[in-house]
Amino acid sequence: MTENAGKTPEHLDRLRRRAAFLRELEEAKALRDRIAPRRARVRQLREAMRRATYHH
């Protein structure tokens, strides 16, 4: 792991906890989408519209 060279143990622990949190968040979103597919479809459409109307 050359990318972790020079990083403190506290920083590495924070990165590990953040990665675990993001993994669990993705699992929760996937579970919510399976439970409420109509709501998930509406959310996806809203996100697509937001992306389509966003100007840099």
Tab-separated table of C-alpha atoms in Angstrom:
chain	number	residue	atom	x	y	z
A	1	MET	CA	0.000	0.000	0.000
A	2	THR	CA	2.198	2.797	-1.225
A	3	GLU	CA	-0.604	5.373	-1.200
A	4	ASN	CA	-0.793	5.136	2.625
A	5	ALA	CA	2.879	6.024	3.089
A	6	GLY	CA	3.311	8.878	5.539
A	7	LYS	CA	-0.236	8.861	6.864
A	8	THR	CA	-0.875	8.726	10.584
A	9	PRO	CA	-2.702	5.779	12.158
A	10	GLU	CA	-5.519	8.151	13.156
A	11	HIS	CA	-5.930	9.243	9.550
A	12	LEU	CA	-5.952	5.638	8.304
A	13	ASP	CA	-8.528	4.703	10.949
A	14	ARG	CA	-10.700	7.626	9.853
A	15	LEU	CA	-10.453	6.509	6.213
A	16	ARG	CA	-11.411	2.934	7.173
A	17	ARG	CA	-14.411	4.132	9.185
A	18	ARG	CA	-15.481	6.438	6.347
A	19	ALA	CA	-15.223	3.600	3.809
A	20	ALA	CA	-17.316	1.343	6.062
A	21	PHE	CA	-19.915	4.091	6.518
A	22	LEU	CA	-20.176	4.682	2.760
A	23	ARG	CA	-20.521	0.926	2.130
A	24	GLU	CA	-23.331	0.679	4.682
A	25	LEU	CA	-25.006	3.762	3.213
A	26	GLU	CA	-25.006	2.193	-0.263
A	27	GLU	CA	-26.456	-1.042	1.179
A	28	ALA	CA	-29.198	0.935	2.935
A	29	LYS	CA	-30.074	2.801	-0.269
A	30	ALA	CA	-30.214	-0.469	-2.220
A	31	LEU	CA	-32.472	-2.025	0.423
A	32	ARG	CA	-34.771	1.018	0.389
A	33	ASP	CA	-34.974	0.854	-3.411
A	34	ARG	CA	-35.956	-2.835	-3.274
A	35	ILE	CA	-38.612	-2.182	-0.633
A	36	ALA	CA	-40.175	0.849	-2.340
A	37	PRO	CA	-39.541	0.539	-6.093
A	38	ARG	CA	-42.014	3.265	-7.076
A	39	ARG	CA	-40.389	5.751	-4.724
A	40	ALA	CA	-36.983	4.725	-6.050
A	41	ARG	CA	-38.113	5.312	-9.632
A	42	VAL	CA	-39.415	8.769	-8.733
A	43	ARG	CA	-36.128	9.593	-6.986
A	44	GLN	CA	-34.122	8.455	-10.008
A	45	LEU	CA	-36.266	10.583	-12.332
A	46	ARG	CA	-35.827	13.626	-10.087
A	47	GLU	CA	-32.052	13.109	-9.990
A	48	ALA	CA	-31.963	12.771	-13.785
A	49	MET	CA	-33.939	16.003	-14.185
A	50	ARG	CA	-31.645	17.763	-11.741
A	51	ARG	CA	-28.603	16.602	-13.715
A	52	ALA	CA	-30.225	17.612	-17.015
A	53	THR	CA	-31.030	21.139	-15.824
A	54	TYR	CA	-27.794	21.837	-13.950
A	55	HIS	CA	-25.603	24.431	-15.664
A	56	HIS	CA	-21.914	24.800	-14.855
